[in-house]
Amino acid sequence: MYHHGAHVIDWTPRGFDPVLWMSEKTYLDSEFAIRGGIPICWPWFGAGRDGVSSPLHGFARLAEWRLVRSHHTDDAVGATYILIDSNLDKFDSPYRLTYHVSFGTEFSATLTVRNTGSRRFTFEGALHTYLRVGDIREVTLVGLDQAVYLDRVSGHELGPHRQEGDVTITDETDRIYHSLGDIDVVDPRGGRRITVSRTGSQDAVIWNPWMEKAATMPDLGADEWTQMVCVETANVAEHAVTLAPGKEHVMGFTLKVSTLS
Ligand code: TA6
């Protein structure tokens, strides 16, 4: 992990290849977001509900979080980071973010947002998880059948659309699914299934830039787009969260990996 953005960059459970994808060309200086791992998108997603918020995906992934606790048991190690009242020039309500991650035979991440001010506030959030796959062109995402989604690819009709069957990636894909259930990333080339189980999250964002858009991204190595898919634990747009003073909201996910028989 990096303190910068409280950014998880690797989880490699025993007996498996790394589960999180990291770009070979990621920036690692503080001005830019790290490309890969698990960026924390808060207090807005993308350009925000107003469409003009900056930086993209909020400031939390660019901030220096504080490690307040690390711990280990026989089968897991964990860390807890906090971010308190950073960038109040961009978000004018006092808050406290607590991010807890656990690395073991499973991975888990939990983001707790606390309203420490005297007025309610509304935020979007996403744990923008980059999963590593053998070849995205052979991957199937199971668990979104009949889910309603918005299509964010420029030029595509926004929708809402309804997913028919499993999701396969055959072009640039950038969709916000309204879904509460588990999502299985079935990766024949990688010989494994990664199960994403979410809590406190009404949306799952599925993203792969595909060839053309990837070629425009300086922090993505050539052809790396074939080895990643984002399955993001989120609450965005109409599912933005409004918190009363003193209240908390918890959003998180767990990753499990199993070998494809
Ligand atoms: O979550 C998908 C998305 O919103 C895409 O539209 C793409 O912009 C991606 O996030 C990466 O965003 P970033 O700001 O990290 O380049």
Coordinates of C-alpha atoms and ligand atoms in Angstrom, one line a residue:
M1 CA 0.0 0.0 0.0
Y2 CA 0.9 3.7 -0.4
H3 CA 0.0 6.4 2.2
H4 CA -0.7 8.4 -1.0
G5 CA -4.4 7.8 -1.5
A6 CA -4.3 4.9 1.0
H7 CA -3.7 3.1 -2.3
V8 CA -3.7 -0.7 -2.2
I9 CA -1.4 -1.9 -5.1
D10 CA -1.1 -5.6 -4.6
W11 CA -2.9 -8.6 -3.2
T12 CA -1.3 -12.0 -4.1
P13 CA -2.9 -14.8 -2.1
R14 CA -0.7 -17.9 -1.7
G15 CA -1.0 -20.2 -4.7
F16 CA -2.3 -17.5 -7.1
D17 CA -0.9 -14.8 -9.3
P18 CA -1.5 -11.2 -8.3
V19 CA -5.2 -10.5 -8.2
L20 CA -4.9 -6.7 -8.6
W21 CA -3.6 -5.2 -11.8
M22 CA -1.1 -2.4 -11.9
S23 CA 0.1 -0.5 -14.9
E24 CA 3.7 -0.8 -15.8
K25 CA 3.6 2.9 -16.7
T26 CA 1.7 4.2 -13.6
Y27 CA 2.7 7.6 -12.2
L28 CA 3.9 7.4 -8.6
D29 CA 4.3 11.0 -7.8
S30 CA 1.7 12.8 -5.8
E31 CA 0.2 14.9 -8.6
F32 CA -1.5 12.0 -10.4
A33 CA -3.6 9.1 -9.4
I34 CA -1.9 5.7 -9.4
R35 CA -3.1 3.6 -12.4
G36 CA -4.2 0.3 -11.0
G37 CA -4.7 -1.4 -7.6
I38 CA -7.7 0.2 -5.7
P39 CA -8.1 4.0 -6.2
I40 CA -10.5 5.5 -3.6
C41 CA -12.9 7.8 -5.5
W42 CA -14.5 10.3 -3.1
P43 CA -16.4 12.6 -2.5
W44 CA -17.5 12.4 -6.2
F45 CA -17.2 10.0 -9.1
G46 CA -15.9 11.0 -12.5
A47 CA -16.7 14.7 -12.9
G48 CA -19.3 14.5 -10.2
R49 CA -23.1 14.8 -10.4
D50 CA -22.7 18.4 -11.6
G51 CA -20.4 17.2 -14.4
V52 CA -17.7 19.8 -13.6
S53 CA -16.1 18.7 -10.4
S54 CA -12.3 18.4 -10.3
P55 CA -10.1 16.5 -9.9
L56 CA -11.7 13.6 -11.7
H57 CA -12.9 11.0 -9.1
G58 CA -12.5 13.4 -6.2
F59 CA -9.4 14.3 -4.1
A60 CA -9.2 11.3 -1.7
R61 CA -7.1 9.2 -4.1
L62 CA -4.6 12.1 -4.3
A63 CA -4.5 12.9 -0.6
E64 CA -1.9 11.8 2.0
W65 CA -3.8 9.5 4.3
R66 CA -2.6 8.6 7.8
L67 CA -1.9 5.0 8.8
V68 CA -3.4 4.7 12.3
R69 CA -3.2 0.9 12.8
S70 CA -1.8 -2.2 11.4
H71 CA -2.3 -5.7 12.7
H72 CA -1.7 -9.3 11.9
T73 CA -3.3 -12.6 12.8
D74 CA -2.2 -16.1 11.8
D75 CA -3.8 -15.8 8.5
A76 CA -4.2 -12.1 7.7
V77 CA -2.6 -8.7 7.9
G78 CA -4.6 -5.5 8.0
A79 CA -4.2 -1.7 8.0
T80 CA -6.4 1.2 8.9
Y81 CA -6.0 4.7 7.4
I82 CA -7.8 7.9 8.1
L83 CA -8.4 11.1 6.2
I84 CA -9.8 14.0 8.1
D85 CA -11.0 17.4 6.6
S86 CA -8.6 17.3 3.6
N87 CA -9.4 19.6 0.7
L88 CA -12.3 21.5 2.5
D89 CA -11.9 24.1 -0.2
K90 CA -13.5 21.5 -2.6
F91 CA -15.9 19.9 -0.1
D92 CA -17.2 22.3 2.4
S93 CA -18.3 19.9 5.1
P94 CA -16.2 18.4 7.9
Y95 CA -15.8 14.7 7.5
R96 CA -13.7 11.7 8.7
L97 CA -12.9 8.8 6.3
T98 CA -11.7 5.5 7.8
Y99 CA -10.4 2.9 5.4
H100 CA -9.7 -0.6 6.6
V101 CA -8.1 -3.3 4.5
S102 CA -7.3 -6.9 5.2
F103 CA -5.0 -9.1 3.2
G104 CA -5.4 -12.9 3.7
T105 CA -6.7 -15.9 1.8
E106 CA -9.4 -13.3 1.0
F107 CA -9.0 -9.5 0.6
S108 CA -11.4 -7.0 2.1
A109 CA -11.7 -3.2 2.0
T110 CA -14.1 -1.0 3.9
L111 CA -14.6 2.7 3.6
T112 CA -16.5 4.4 6.4
V113 CA -17.6 8.0 5.9
R114 CA -18.6 10.0 9.0
N115 CA -20.3 13.4 9.0
T116 CA -18.4 15.3 11.7
G117 CA -20.1 18.6 10.9
S118 CA -23.4 20.2 11.7
R119 CA -25.0 20.0 8.3
R120 CA -26.0 17.1 6.2
F121 CA -23.9 16.4 3.1
T122 CA -24.1 14.2 0.0
F123 CA -21.2 12.3 -1.6
E124 CA -20.5 9.7 -4.3
G125 CA -17.9 7.1 -3.7
A126 CA -16.2 4.2 -5.5
L127 CA -13.5 1.7 -4.6
H128 CA -12.2 1.6 -8.2
T129 CA -10.7 -1.9 -8.2
Y130 CA -8.5 -3.0 -11.1
L131 CA -8.6 -6.8 -11.4
R132 CA -5.9 -8.7 -13.3
V133 CA -7.1 -11.1 -16.0
G134 CA -5.3 -13.4 -18.5
D135 CA -7.1 -11.9 -21.5
I136 CA -10.2 -9.6 -21.2
R137 CA -11.4 -10.9 -24.6
E138 CA -12.0 -14.3 -23.0
V139 CA -13.5 -13.1 -19.7
T140 CA -17.1 -13.4 -18.6
L141 CA -18.7 -11.4 -15.8
V142 CA -21.4 -13.4 -14.1
G143 CA -24.0 -11.9 -11.8
L144 CA -25.4 -8.9 -13.6
D145 CA -28.1 -10.5 -15.7
Q146 CA -31.2 -8.3 -15.8
A147 CA -29.4 -5.5 -14.0
V148 CA -30.2 -2.0 -15.2
Y149 CA -27.2 0.0 -16.3
L150 CA -26.1 3.4 -17.6
D151 CA -23.6 3.4 -20.5
R152 CA -20.9 6.0 -20.1
V153 CA -19.0 5.4 -23.3
S154 CA -19.1 8.6 -25.3
G155 CA -21.3 8.3 -28.3
H156 CA -23.3 5.4 -26.8
E157 CA -26.9 6.0 -25.7
L158 CA -26.8 6.5 -21.9
G159 CA -29.9 4.4 -21.3
P160 CA -31.0 3.0 -18.9
H161 CA -30.4 -0.4 -20.4
R162 CA -31.1 -3.8 -19.1
Q163 CA -28.3 -6.5 -19.1
E164 CA -29.3 -9.7 -20.9
G165 CA -27.2 -12.6 -19.6
D166 CA -23.5 -12.5 -18.6
V167 CA -21.3 -9.5 -19.5
T168 CA -18.5 -10.0 -22.0
I169 CA -16.1 -7.2 -23.0
T170 CA -15.9 -6.7 -26.8
D171 CA -15.1 -3.0 -27.0
E172 CA -14.6 0.0 -24.7
T173 CA -16.9 -0.7 -21.8
D174 CA -17.8 1.9 -19.1
R175 CA -21.1 1.0 -17.4
I176 CA -22.7 1.8 -14.0
Y177 CA -24.8 -1.3 -13.1
H178 CA -27.5 -0.9 -10.4
S179 CA -26.7 -4.2 -8.6
L180 CA -26.3 -5.5 -5.1
G181 CA -25.2 -9.1 -5.8
D182 CA -21.9 -10.8 -6.1
I183 CA -20.0 -10.5 -9.4
D184 CA -17.8 -13.4 -10.7
V185 CA -15.0 -12.5 -13.0
V186 CA -14.5 -15.8 -14.9
D187 CA -11.0 -15.8 -16.5
P188 CA -10.3 -18.9 -18.6
R189 CA -6.9 -17.6 -19.7
G190 CA -5.9 -16.9 -16.1
G191 CA -7.5 -20.2 -15.0
R192 CA -9.4 -18.6 -12.1
R193 CA -12.6 -17.0 -10.9
I194 CA -12.5 -13.8 -8.8
T195 CA -15.7 -13.2 -6.8
V196 CA -16.5 -9.6 -5.8
S197 CA -18.9 -9.4 -2.9
R198 CA -20.1 -5.8 -2.0
T199 CA -21.8 -4.3 1.0
G200 CA -23.3 -0.8 1.3
S201 CA -23.0 -0.4 -2.5
Q202 CA -25.9 0.0 -4.9
D203 CA -23.7 0.3 -8.0
A204 CA -21.1 -1.8 -9.7
V205 CA -19.0 0.1 -12.3
I206 CA -17.5 -2.1 -15.0
W207 CA -14.7 -0.6 -17.1
N208 CA -12.2 -1.6 -19.7
P209 CA -10.8 1.1 -22.0
W210 CA -10.2 -1.3 -24.9
M211 CA -7.6 -0.8 -27.5
E212 CA -8.3 2.7 -29.0
K213 CA -8.8 4.5 -25.7
A214 CA -6.0 2.6 -24.0
A215 CA -3.7 4.0 -26.7
T216 CA -4.5 7.5 -25.6
M217 CA -3.6 6.8 -22.0
P218 CA 0.1 7.7 -21.2
D219 CA 0.0 5.7 -18.0
L220 CA -1.1 2.5 -19.6
G221 CA 1.5 0.2 -21.2
A222 CA 1.0 -1.1 -24.7
D223 CA -1.6 -3.9 -24.8
E224 CA -2.0 -3.8 -21.0
W225 CA -5.7 -3.2 -21.5
T226 CA -6.1 -6.9 -22.3
Q227 CA -5.0 -7.8 -18.8
M228 CA -7.4 -5.8 -16.6
V229 CA -11.0 -5.1 -15.8
C230 CA -12.4 -2.7 -13.3
V231 CA -15.2 -4.0 -11.0
E232 CA -15.9 -1.1 -8.8
T233 CA -17.8 -1.0 -5.5
A234 CA -19.7 2.3 -5.8
N235 CA -22.6 4.6 -4.9
V236 CA -22.9 7.1 -7.7
A237 CA -25.4 9.5 -9.4
E238 CA -28.9 8.8 -8.1
H239 CA -27.4 6.5 -5.5
A240 CA -25.2 9.2 -4.0
V241 CA -25.4 9.1 -0.2
T242 CA -26.7 11.8 2.0
L243 CA -25.4 11.8 5.6
A244 CA -26.9 13.6 8.6
P245 CA -24.6 15.2 11.1
G246 CA -23.0 12.5 13.3
K247 CA -24.0 9.7 11.0
E248 CA -21.8 7.1 9.2
H249 CA -22.0 5.2 6.0
V250 CA -20.0 2.0 5.3
M251 CA -19.2 0.6 1.9
G252 CA -16.9 -2.3 1.2
F253 CA -16.1 -5.4 -0.7
T254 CA -14.4 -8.7 -0.4
L255 CA -12.4 -10.6 -3.1
K256 CA -12.2 -14.4 -3.2
V257 CA -10.2 -16.3 -5.8
S258 CA -10.7 -19.9 -6.9
T259 CA -9.2 -22.1 -9.5
L260 CA -11.4 -22.8 -12.5
S261 CA -11.9 -26.5 -12.7
Ligands
TA6_1 O1 -14.7 4.0 -13.6 C1 -14.6 4.1 -15.0 C2 -14.0 5.5 -15.3 O2 -14.9 6.5 -14.8 C3 -13.8 5.7 -16.8 O3 -14.6 6.6 -17.3 C4 -12.3 6.1 -16.8 O4 -12.2 7.5 -16.8 C5 -11.7 5.5 -15.6 O5 -12.8 5.7 -14.6 C6 -10.4 5.9 -15.1 O6 -10.5 7.2 -14.6 P1 -9.0 8.0 -14.3 O7 -9.4 9.3 -13.8 O8 -8.4 7.1 -13.2 O9 -8.2 7.9 -15.5

